[in-house]
XYZ file of C-alpha atoms in Angstrom:
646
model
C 287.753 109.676 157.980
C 285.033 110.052 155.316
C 287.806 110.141 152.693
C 289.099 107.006 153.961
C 285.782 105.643 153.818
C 284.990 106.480 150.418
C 288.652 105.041 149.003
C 288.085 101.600 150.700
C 284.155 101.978 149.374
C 285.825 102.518 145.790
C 288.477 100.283 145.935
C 286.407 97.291 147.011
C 283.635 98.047 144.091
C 286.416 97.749 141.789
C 287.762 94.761 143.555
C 284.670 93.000 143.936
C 283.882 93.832 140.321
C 287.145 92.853 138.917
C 286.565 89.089 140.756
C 283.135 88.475 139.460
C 283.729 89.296 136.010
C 287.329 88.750 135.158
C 288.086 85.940 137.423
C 285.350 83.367 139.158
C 282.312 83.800 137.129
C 282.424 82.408 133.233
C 280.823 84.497 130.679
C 277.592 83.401 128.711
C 278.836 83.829 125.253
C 281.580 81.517 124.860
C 281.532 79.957 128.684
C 284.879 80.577 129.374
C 286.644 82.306 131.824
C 289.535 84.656 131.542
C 292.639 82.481 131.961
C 290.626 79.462 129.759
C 289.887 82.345 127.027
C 293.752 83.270 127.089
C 295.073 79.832 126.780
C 292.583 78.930 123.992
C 293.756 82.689 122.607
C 297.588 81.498 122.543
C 296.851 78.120 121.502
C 294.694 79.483 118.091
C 297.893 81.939 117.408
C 301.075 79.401 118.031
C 298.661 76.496 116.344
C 300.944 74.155 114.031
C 299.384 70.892 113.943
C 302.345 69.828 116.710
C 302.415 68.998 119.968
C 304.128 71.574 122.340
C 306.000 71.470 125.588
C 302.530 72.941 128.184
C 305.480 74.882 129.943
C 306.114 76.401 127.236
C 302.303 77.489 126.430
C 302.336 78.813 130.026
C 305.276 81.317 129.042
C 302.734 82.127 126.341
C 300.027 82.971 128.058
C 301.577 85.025 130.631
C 302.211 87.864 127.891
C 297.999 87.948 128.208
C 297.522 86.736 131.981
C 298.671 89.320 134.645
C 298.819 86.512 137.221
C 301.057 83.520 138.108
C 301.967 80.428 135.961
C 300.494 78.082 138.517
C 296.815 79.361 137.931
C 297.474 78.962 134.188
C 299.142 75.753 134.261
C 296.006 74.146 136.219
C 293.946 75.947 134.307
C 295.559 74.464 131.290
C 294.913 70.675 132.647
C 291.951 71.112 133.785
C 290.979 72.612 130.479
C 292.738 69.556 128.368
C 291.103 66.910 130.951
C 287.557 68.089 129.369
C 288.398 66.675 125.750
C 287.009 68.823 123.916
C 289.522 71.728 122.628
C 293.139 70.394 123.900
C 295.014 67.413 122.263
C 297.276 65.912 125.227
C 300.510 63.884 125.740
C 301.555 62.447 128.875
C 300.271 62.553 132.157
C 297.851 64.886 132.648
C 296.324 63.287 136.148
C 293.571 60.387 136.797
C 290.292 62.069 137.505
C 289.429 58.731 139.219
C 292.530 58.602 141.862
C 292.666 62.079 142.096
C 296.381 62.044 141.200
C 297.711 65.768 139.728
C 299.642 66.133 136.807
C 302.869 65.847 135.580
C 305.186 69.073 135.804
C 304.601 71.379 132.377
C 308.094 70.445 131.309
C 307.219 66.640 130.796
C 303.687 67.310 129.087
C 302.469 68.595 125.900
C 299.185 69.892 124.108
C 297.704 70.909 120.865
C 294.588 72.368 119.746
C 291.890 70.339 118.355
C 290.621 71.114 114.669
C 287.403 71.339 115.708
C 288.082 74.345 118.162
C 288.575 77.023 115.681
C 284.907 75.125 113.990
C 282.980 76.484 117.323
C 285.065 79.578 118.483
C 284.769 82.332 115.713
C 287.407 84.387 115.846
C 287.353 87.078 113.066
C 288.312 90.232 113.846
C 285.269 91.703 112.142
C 282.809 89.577 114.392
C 284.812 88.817 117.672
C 285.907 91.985 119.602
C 289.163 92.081 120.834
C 291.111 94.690 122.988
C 294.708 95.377 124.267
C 296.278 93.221 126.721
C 297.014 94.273 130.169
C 300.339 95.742 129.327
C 299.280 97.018 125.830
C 301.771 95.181 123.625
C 299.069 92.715 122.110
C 295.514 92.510 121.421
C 292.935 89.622 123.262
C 289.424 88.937 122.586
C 286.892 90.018 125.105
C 284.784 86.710 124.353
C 285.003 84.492 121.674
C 282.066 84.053 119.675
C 280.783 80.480 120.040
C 278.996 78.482 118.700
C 278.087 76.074 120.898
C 276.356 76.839 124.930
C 280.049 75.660 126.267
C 279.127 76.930 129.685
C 277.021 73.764 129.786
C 279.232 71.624 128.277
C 282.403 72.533 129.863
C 280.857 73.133 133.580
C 282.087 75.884 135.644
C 282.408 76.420 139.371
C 283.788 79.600 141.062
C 283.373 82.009 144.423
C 283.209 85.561 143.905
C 282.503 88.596 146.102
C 278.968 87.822 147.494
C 278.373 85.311 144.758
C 278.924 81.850 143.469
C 278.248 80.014 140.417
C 278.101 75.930 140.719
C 277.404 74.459 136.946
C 277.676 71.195 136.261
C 278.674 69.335 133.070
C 276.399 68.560 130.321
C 276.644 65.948 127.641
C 277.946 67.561 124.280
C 275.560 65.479 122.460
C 272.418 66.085 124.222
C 273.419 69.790 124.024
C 273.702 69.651 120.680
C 270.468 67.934 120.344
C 268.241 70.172 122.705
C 270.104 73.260 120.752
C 268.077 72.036 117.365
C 265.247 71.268 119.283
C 265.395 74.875 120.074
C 265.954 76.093 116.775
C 262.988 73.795 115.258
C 260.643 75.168 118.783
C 260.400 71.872 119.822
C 260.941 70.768 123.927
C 263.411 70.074 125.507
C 265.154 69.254 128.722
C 268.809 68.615 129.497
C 270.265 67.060 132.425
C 274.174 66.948 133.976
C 276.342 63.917 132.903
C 279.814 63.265 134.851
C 282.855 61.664 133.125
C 283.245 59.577 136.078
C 280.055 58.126 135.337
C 277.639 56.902 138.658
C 274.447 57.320 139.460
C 271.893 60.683 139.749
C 268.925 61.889 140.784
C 267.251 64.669 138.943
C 264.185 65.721 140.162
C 264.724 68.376 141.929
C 267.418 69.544 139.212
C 265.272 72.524 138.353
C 266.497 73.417 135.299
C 269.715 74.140 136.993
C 269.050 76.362 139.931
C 267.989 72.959 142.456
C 269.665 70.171 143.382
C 270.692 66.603 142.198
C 271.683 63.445 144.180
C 274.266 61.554 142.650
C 275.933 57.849 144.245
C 278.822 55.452 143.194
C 277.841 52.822 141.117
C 278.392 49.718 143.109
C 278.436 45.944 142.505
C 276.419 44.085 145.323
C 276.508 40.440 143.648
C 278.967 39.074 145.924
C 277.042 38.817 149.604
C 280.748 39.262 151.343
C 282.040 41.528 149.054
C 280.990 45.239 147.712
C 282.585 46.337 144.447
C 282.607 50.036 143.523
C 282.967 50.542 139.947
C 281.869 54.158 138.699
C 282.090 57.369 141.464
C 279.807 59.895 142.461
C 280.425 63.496 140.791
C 282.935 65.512 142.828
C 284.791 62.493 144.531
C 287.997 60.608 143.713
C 288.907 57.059 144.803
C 291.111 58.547 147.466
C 288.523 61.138 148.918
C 285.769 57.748 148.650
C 288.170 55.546 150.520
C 288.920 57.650 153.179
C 285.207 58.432 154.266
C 284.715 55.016 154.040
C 287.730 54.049 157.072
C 286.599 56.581 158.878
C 283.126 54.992 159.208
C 284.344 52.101 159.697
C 286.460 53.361 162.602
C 283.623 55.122 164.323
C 281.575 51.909 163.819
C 279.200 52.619 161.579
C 280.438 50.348 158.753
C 281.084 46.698 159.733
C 283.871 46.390 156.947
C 287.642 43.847 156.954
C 289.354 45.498 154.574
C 288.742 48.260 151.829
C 291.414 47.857 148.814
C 291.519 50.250 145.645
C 292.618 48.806 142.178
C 291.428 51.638 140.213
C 293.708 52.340 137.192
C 292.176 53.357 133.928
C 288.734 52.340 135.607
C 287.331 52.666 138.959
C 287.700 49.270 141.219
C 287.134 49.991 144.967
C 286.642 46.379 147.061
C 285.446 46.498 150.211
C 285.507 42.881 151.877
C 282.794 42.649 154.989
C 283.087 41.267 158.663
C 282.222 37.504 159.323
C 278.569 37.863 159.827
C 277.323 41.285 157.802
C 275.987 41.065 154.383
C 276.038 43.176 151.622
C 272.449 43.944 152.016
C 273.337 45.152 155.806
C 276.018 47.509 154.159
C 274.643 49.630 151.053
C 272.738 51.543 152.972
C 275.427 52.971 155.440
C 277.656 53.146 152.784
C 274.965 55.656 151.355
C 274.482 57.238 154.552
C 277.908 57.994 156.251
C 280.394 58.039 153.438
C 280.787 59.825 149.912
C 278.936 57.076 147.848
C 276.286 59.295 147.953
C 276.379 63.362 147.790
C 273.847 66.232 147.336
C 274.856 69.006 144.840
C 273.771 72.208 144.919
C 273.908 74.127 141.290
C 273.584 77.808 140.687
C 273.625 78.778 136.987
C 275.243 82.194 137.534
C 276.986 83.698 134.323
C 277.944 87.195 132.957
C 275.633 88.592 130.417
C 275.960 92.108 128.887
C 278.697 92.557 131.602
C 276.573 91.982 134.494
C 276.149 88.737 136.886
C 272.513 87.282 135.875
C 270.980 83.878 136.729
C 270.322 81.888 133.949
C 268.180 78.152 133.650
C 269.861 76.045 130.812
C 266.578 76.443 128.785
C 267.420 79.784 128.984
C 271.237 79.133 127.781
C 269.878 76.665 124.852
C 267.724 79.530 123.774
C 270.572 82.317 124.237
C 272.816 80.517 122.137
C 270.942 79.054 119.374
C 269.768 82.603 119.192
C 273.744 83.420 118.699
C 274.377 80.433 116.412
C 272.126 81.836 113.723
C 273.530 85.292 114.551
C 277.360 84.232 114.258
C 276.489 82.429 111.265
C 274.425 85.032 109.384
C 277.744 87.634 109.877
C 280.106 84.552 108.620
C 277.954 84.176 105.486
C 277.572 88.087 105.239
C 281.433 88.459 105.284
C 281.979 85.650 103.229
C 279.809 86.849 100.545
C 281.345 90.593 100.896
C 284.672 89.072 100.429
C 283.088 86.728 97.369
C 281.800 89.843 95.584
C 285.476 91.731 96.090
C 286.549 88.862 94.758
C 284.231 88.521 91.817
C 284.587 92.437 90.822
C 288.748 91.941 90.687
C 288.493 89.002 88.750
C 286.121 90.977 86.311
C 288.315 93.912 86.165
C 291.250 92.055 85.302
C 289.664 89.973 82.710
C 288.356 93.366 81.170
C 291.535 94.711 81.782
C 293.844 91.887 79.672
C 290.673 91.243 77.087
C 290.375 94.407 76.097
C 293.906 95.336 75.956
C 293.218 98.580 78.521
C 296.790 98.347 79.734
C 297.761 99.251 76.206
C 296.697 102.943 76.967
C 299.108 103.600 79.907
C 301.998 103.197 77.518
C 302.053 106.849 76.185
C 301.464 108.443 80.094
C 304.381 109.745 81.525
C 302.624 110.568 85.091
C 300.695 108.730 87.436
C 297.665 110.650 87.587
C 297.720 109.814 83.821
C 298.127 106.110 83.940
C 295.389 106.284 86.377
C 293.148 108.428 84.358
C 293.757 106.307 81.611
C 292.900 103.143 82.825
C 289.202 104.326 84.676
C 288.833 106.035 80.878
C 289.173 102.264 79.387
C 286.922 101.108 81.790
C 284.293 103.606 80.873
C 283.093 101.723 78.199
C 282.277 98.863 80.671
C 280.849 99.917 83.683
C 277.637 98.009 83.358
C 279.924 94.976 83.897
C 281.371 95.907 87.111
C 279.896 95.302 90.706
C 280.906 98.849 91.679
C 282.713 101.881 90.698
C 286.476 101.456 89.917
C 288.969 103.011 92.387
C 292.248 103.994 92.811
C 293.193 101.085 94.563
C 291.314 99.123 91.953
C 293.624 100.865 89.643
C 296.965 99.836 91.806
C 296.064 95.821 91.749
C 295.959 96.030 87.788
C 298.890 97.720 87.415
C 300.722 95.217 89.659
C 299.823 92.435 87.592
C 303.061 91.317 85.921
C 303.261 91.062 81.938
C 304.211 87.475 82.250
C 300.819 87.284 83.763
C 298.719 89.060 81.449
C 301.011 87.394 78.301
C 299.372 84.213 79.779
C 296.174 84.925 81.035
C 293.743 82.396 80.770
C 290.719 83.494 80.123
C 288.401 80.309 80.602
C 290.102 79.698 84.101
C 288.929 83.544 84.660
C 285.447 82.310 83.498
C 285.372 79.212 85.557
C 286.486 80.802 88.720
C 284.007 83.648 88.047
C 280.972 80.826 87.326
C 282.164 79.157 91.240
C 282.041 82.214 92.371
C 278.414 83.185 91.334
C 277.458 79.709 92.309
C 278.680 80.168 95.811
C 277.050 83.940 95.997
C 273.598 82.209 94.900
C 274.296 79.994 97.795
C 274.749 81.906 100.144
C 271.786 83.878 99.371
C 269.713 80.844 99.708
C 271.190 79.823 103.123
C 270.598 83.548 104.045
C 267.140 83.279 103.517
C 266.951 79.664 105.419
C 269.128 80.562 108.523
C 267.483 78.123 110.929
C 267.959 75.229 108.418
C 271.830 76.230 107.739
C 272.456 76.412 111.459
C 270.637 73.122 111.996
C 272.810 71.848 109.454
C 275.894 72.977 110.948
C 275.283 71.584 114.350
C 274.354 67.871 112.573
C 278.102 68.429 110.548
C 280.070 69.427 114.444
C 277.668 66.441 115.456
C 279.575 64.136 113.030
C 282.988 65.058 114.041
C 282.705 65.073 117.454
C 280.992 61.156 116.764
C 284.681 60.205 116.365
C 285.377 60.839 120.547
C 283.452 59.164 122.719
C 280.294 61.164 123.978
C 278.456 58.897 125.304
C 276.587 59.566 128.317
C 278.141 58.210 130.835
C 276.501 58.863 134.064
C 273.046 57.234 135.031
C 269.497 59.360 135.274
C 267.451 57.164 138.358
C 265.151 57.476 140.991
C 267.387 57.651 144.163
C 265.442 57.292 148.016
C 267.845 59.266 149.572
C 268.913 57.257 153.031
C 267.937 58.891 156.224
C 270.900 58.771 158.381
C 268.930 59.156 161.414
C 267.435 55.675 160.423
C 270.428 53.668 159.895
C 272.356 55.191 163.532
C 272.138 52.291 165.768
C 271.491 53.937 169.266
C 274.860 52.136 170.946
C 275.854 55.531 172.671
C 275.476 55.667 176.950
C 273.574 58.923 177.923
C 274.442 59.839 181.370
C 273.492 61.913 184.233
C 274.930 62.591 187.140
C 272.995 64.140 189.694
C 276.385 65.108 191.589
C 277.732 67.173 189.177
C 274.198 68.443 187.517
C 275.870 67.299 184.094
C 273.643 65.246 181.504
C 275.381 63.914 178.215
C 277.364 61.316 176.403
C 280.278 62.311 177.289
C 279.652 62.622 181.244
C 281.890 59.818 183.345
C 279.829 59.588 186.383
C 276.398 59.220 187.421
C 273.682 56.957 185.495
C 272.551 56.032 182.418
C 269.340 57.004 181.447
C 269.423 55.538 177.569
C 271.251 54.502 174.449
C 271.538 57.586 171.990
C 272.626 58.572 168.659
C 274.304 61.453 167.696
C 271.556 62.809 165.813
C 268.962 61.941 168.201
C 267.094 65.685 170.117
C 267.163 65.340 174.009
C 264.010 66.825 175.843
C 265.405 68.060 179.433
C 263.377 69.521 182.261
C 264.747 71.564 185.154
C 263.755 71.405 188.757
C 262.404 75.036 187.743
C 259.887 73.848 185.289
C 262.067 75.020 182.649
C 262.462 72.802 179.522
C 264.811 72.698 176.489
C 265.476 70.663 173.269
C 268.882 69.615 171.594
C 271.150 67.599 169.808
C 272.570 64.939 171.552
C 274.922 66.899 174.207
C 278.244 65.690 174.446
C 278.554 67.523 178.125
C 275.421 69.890 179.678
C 274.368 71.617 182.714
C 270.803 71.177 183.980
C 271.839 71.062 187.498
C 270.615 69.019 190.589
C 267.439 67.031 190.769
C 266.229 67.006 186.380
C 262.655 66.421 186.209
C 262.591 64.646 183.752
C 264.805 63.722 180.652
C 263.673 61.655 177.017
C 263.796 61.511 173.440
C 262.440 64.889 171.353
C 261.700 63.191 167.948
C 258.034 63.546 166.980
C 256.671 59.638 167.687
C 258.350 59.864 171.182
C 257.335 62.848 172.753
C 253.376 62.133 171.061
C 253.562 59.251 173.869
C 253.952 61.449 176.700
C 251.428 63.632 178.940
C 252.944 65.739 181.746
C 251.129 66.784 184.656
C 252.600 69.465 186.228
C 251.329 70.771 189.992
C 252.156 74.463 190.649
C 252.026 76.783 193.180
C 250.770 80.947 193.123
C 253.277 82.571 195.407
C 250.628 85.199 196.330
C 247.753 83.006 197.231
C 249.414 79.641 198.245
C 246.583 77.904 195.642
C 247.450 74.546 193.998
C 247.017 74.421 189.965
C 247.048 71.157 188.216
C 248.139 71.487 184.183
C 248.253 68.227 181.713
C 249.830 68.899 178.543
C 251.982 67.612 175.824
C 254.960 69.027 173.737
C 254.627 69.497 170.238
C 256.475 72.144 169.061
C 259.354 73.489 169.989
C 262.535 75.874 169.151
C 266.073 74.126 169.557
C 268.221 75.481 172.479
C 265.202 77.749 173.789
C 263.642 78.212 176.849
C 260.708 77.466 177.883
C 258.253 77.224 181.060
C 255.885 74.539 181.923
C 253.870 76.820 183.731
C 253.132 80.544 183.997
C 255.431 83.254 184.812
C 256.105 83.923 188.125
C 254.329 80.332 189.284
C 256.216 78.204 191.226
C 256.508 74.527 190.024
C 255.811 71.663 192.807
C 256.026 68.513 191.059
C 256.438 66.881 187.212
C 254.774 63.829 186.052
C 254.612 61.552 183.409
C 252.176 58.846 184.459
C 248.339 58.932 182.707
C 247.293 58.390 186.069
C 248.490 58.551 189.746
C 247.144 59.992 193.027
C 248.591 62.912 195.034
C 247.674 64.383 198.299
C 247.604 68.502 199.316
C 248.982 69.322 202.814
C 246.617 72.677 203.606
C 248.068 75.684 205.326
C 246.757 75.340 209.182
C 243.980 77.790 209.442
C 241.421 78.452 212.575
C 238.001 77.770 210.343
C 239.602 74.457 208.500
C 238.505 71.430 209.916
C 240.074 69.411 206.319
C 244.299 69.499 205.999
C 244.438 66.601 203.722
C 243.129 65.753 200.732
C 243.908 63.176 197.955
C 242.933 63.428 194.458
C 243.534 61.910 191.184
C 245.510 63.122 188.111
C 243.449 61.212 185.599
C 240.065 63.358 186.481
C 241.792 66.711 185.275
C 241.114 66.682 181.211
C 244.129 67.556 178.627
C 245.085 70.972 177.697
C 247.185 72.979 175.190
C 250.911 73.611 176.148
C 250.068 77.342 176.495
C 246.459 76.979 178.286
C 246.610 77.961 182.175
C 246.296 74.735 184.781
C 243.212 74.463 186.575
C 242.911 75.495 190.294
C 242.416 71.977 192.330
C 240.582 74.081 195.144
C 240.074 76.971 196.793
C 242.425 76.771 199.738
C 246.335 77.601 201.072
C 248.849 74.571 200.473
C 251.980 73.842 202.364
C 253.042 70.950 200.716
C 252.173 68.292 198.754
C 252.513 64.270 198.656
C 253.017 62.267 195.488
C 252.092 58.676 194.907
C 255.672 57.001 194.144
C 254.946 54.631 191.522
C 257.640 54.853 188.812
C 256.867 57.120 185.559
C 255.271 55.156 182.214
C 257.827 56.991 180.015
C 260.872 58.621 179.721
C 263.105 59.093 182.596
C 261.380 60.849 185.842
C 263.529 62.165 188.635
């Protein structure tokens, strides 16, 4: 058994491990995840400049993917419907309607110019390993250069973890990203391409919350026009929570027609009688017009799940901007300086007529010995020592080649060459400037799409929906049965309710309880008492309760009110083990004790008044109305002040 244990302990750690970082969760330095790094991967190695069949990029993929095509397919569209790295032909789905895509055969994709701009994907800087199978090679992350996890969004459930990130405007990124870099402030906020409306302050950085509504056009008094949707809705989702509230009457509405095509148009026409005015706010309250979002900025970093803020992600990557482009200018100045130390050699090598010495060498160890011999004379001129496969590029120069050499081409070339060298020493020295400068150049080419923001910061007063629930609901009781609800037949009703409205109960016991609005409950015979449990109500009502000691047949009198509570628990009016006579909620009324026949009393009645005994906690004892045995008691029968009294 413990070996079964520890297999099924194993193989879920590996499980678990394999879903959080190769599957749900998106990885910090290039904010993709795996199947979006693949198709970018195939899309960089089969790029053309043409458009090609999305089936067909699926097949791709699938040599790097060790799942289905479906996954990579909606991968692939959901990838292309963010406009930033995927060119697209044909129907790739309305992210208003909610419709899905075409079938891979019928659509096609390219990648965007500007994608191989902010992915680096050099060997020497991005690390790449074998594929699953081993026939190919994939990078681990690409190297970006912009905080895509931000722009791109991500959302994913892993094993004990999520991650909810929500879109981010590429230009603001791009802006707070310099702000960064210069240590100025910033502050970024999420912006939807289906526009609408959002509330930000409790976005915390990206671990809170934000509100966000449908933009809606309330000119018309008869007539409510939704034009831009809330983030994570479609016009079909909208529309439906719309009829049912309708149906279960909480929207007075004729008819609710969608004409959204390439922009959202959802009309709902009103009843004769109800205004717009009446309207927004239920439309708020009981349908998708307005949503609460929940982020969690979860991403992997240094192979491990770690909660990030975006301030934190800004910083990250501008941090990795400067770092990407320092090794871009290192190897371009590496490959500069190869370049500047073969174009020496073979200027040397043709000026100086050094080729002219391998004609009498009959060996190769000779031909090589006599060219580094006729370099000899030179090797202040050279970058670095001359080597064998130095030696090997001369000697594959053809003789048409040297017979035409031009030698102020070779001194041109070498002067562009310096110049760029000196360059990129300057830029080396100024790397927050250069990268500054790069993000106001991706700035200008992304200028020609439109990034715009498109959804609406605001101050949104969220709509209580306890507030706008007329109480039109019969609560019932029927003493018969013992059953108290809004669903019960029989019996009478005590009040209108709402579905969110809490329902004090007392027993016969004494016992009480608080709930939602029962549909069906057992309290049994003769409730005490039965009312509203929201704060205002129950701050109207004193009970007087009259119990009884078992042991000593003495009469305590206990005036209290309920502020506090637990839902769905228990609780007694009175002490354990007392026995509870009668419940009241008048301020005032008279009652009468009945007093155990005894040889010395002279006294078996007595009346008194509930209004002389003083208020007390819920938890305080009740106060012993005298000294004596009861048998029963009498109660004045006027009806209660509040609530409903039984």
């Amino acid at each position: 058994m413990a070996y079964v244990k520890n297999l099924f302990d194993q193989n879920f750690i590996q499980y678990a491990s394999y879903v959080i970082r190769d599957r749900a969760i998106p990885e910090i330095t290039d904010g993709l995840k795996p199947v979006q790094r693949r198709i970018i991967h195939t899309l960089i190695k089969t790029d053309d400049g043409r458009f090609t069949k999305v089936a067909n990029v699926v097949g791709k993929v699938m040599a790097y993917h060790p799942h289905g095509d479906a996954s990579i397919y909606t991968a692939l569209v959901n990838l292309a419907n963010k406009e930033l790295f995927i060119d697209k032909q044909g129907n790739f789905g309305n992210m208003y309607t909610g419709d899905g895509a075409s079938a891979p055969r019928y659509i096609e994709c390219r990648l965007r110019p500007v994608t191989k701009e902010i992915l680096n994907t050099n060997p020497r800087i991005t690390q790449y390993v074998d594929t699953y199978d081993g026939r190919d090679t994939e990078p681990v992350a690409f190297q970006a250069k912009l905080p895509l996890v931000l722009i791109l969004g991500a959302e994913g459930i892993a094993v004990g973890m999520s991650t909810y990130i929500l879109q981010h405007n590429i230009n603001e990124v791009i802006d707070a990203e310099k702000k960064c870099l210069r240590g100025e402030k910033f502050q970024l906020y999420p912006d939807f391409p289906t526009g609408g409306l959002i509330d930000v302050s409790d976005y915390q950085d990206g671990l809170g919350k934000i509100i966000t509504r449908a933009k809606m056009d309330t000119s018309d008094e008869k007539k409510i026009v939704i034009t831009e949707l809330p983030y994570g809705s479609t016009t079909e989702s909208l529309c439906d929570s719309i009829e049912k509230a309708v149906k279960n009457g909480k929207i007075k509405a004729s008819s609710i027609q969608d004409y959204t095509s390439d922009k959202v148009n959802i009309e709902i026409r009103l009843q004769r009688g109800v205004y717009t005015k009446d309207v927004v706010d239920s439309l708020y309250a009981f349908t998708e017009c307005e949503q609460t979002i929940y982020c969690n900025l979860l991403v992997i970093k240094d192979n491990m799940p770690v909660q990030m803020t975006c301030t934190q992600v800004i910083q990250h990557h501008a941090k990795q901007l400067v770092g990407i482009l320092k090794q871009e200018l290192e190897l371009e100045k590496e490959g500069l300086l190869e370049k500047l130390h073969l174009r020496t050699l073979e200027r040397i090598f043709v000026e100086e007529r050094i080729y002219k010495k391998i004609e009498t060498q009959k060996t190769e160890e000779g031909v090589n010995k006599a060219v580094k011999d006729g370099f000899k004379p030179f090797a202040a001129e050279l970058i670095r020592p001359i080597t064998d496969e130095d030696v090997d590029h001369l000697l594959r120069i053809p003789i048409r080649r040297i017979s035409l050499y031009d030698m102020n081409k070779n001194r041109q070339e070498v002067t562009e060459i310096n110049n760029r060298i000196k360059e990129i020493n300057k830029l080396l020295k100024h790397l927050v400037d250069y990268a500054i400068s790069w993000l106001d150049d991706i700035q200008a080419k992304l200028n020609t799409v439109d990034i715009k923001r498109k959804t609406k910061l605001t101050n949104i007063n969220t709509v209580d929906v306890k507030a706008v629930t007329k109480r039109d609901i019969s609560f019932k009781y029927d003493e018969k049965t013992g059953y108290i609800g809004s669903g019960v037949s029989g019996g009478v009703e005590l009040f209108k309710v709402t579905p969110y409205d809490k329902i004090l109960y007392i027993r016969k016991s004494g016992i009480y309880s608080v709930s939602e609005t029962p549909d069906k409950l057992f309290v049994g015979p003769e409730m005490r008492y039965c009312g509203f449990a929201d704060k205002e109500s129950l701050s109207k009502v004193l009970f007087t309760v009259l119990y009884r000691d078992p042991e000593t047949q003495f009469v305590y009198i206990k005036r209290c009110k309920i502020a506090a509570f637990i839902m769905n628990r228990d609780y007694f009016l009175a002490p354990d083990g007392m026995e509870v006579l009668h419940i009241d909620t008048r301020k005032n009324f008279n009652f009468t004790l009945n007093y155990v026949k005894k040889p010395k009393i002279k006294v078996l009645k007595e009346s008194f008044k509930a209004g002389d005994y003083e208020e007390k906690s819920l938890k305080a004892k009740g106060v012993r109305i005298v000294a004596k045995e009861v048998q029963t008691i009498e109660v004045q029968s006027d009806k209660p002040s509040q609530g409903s009294l039984f």
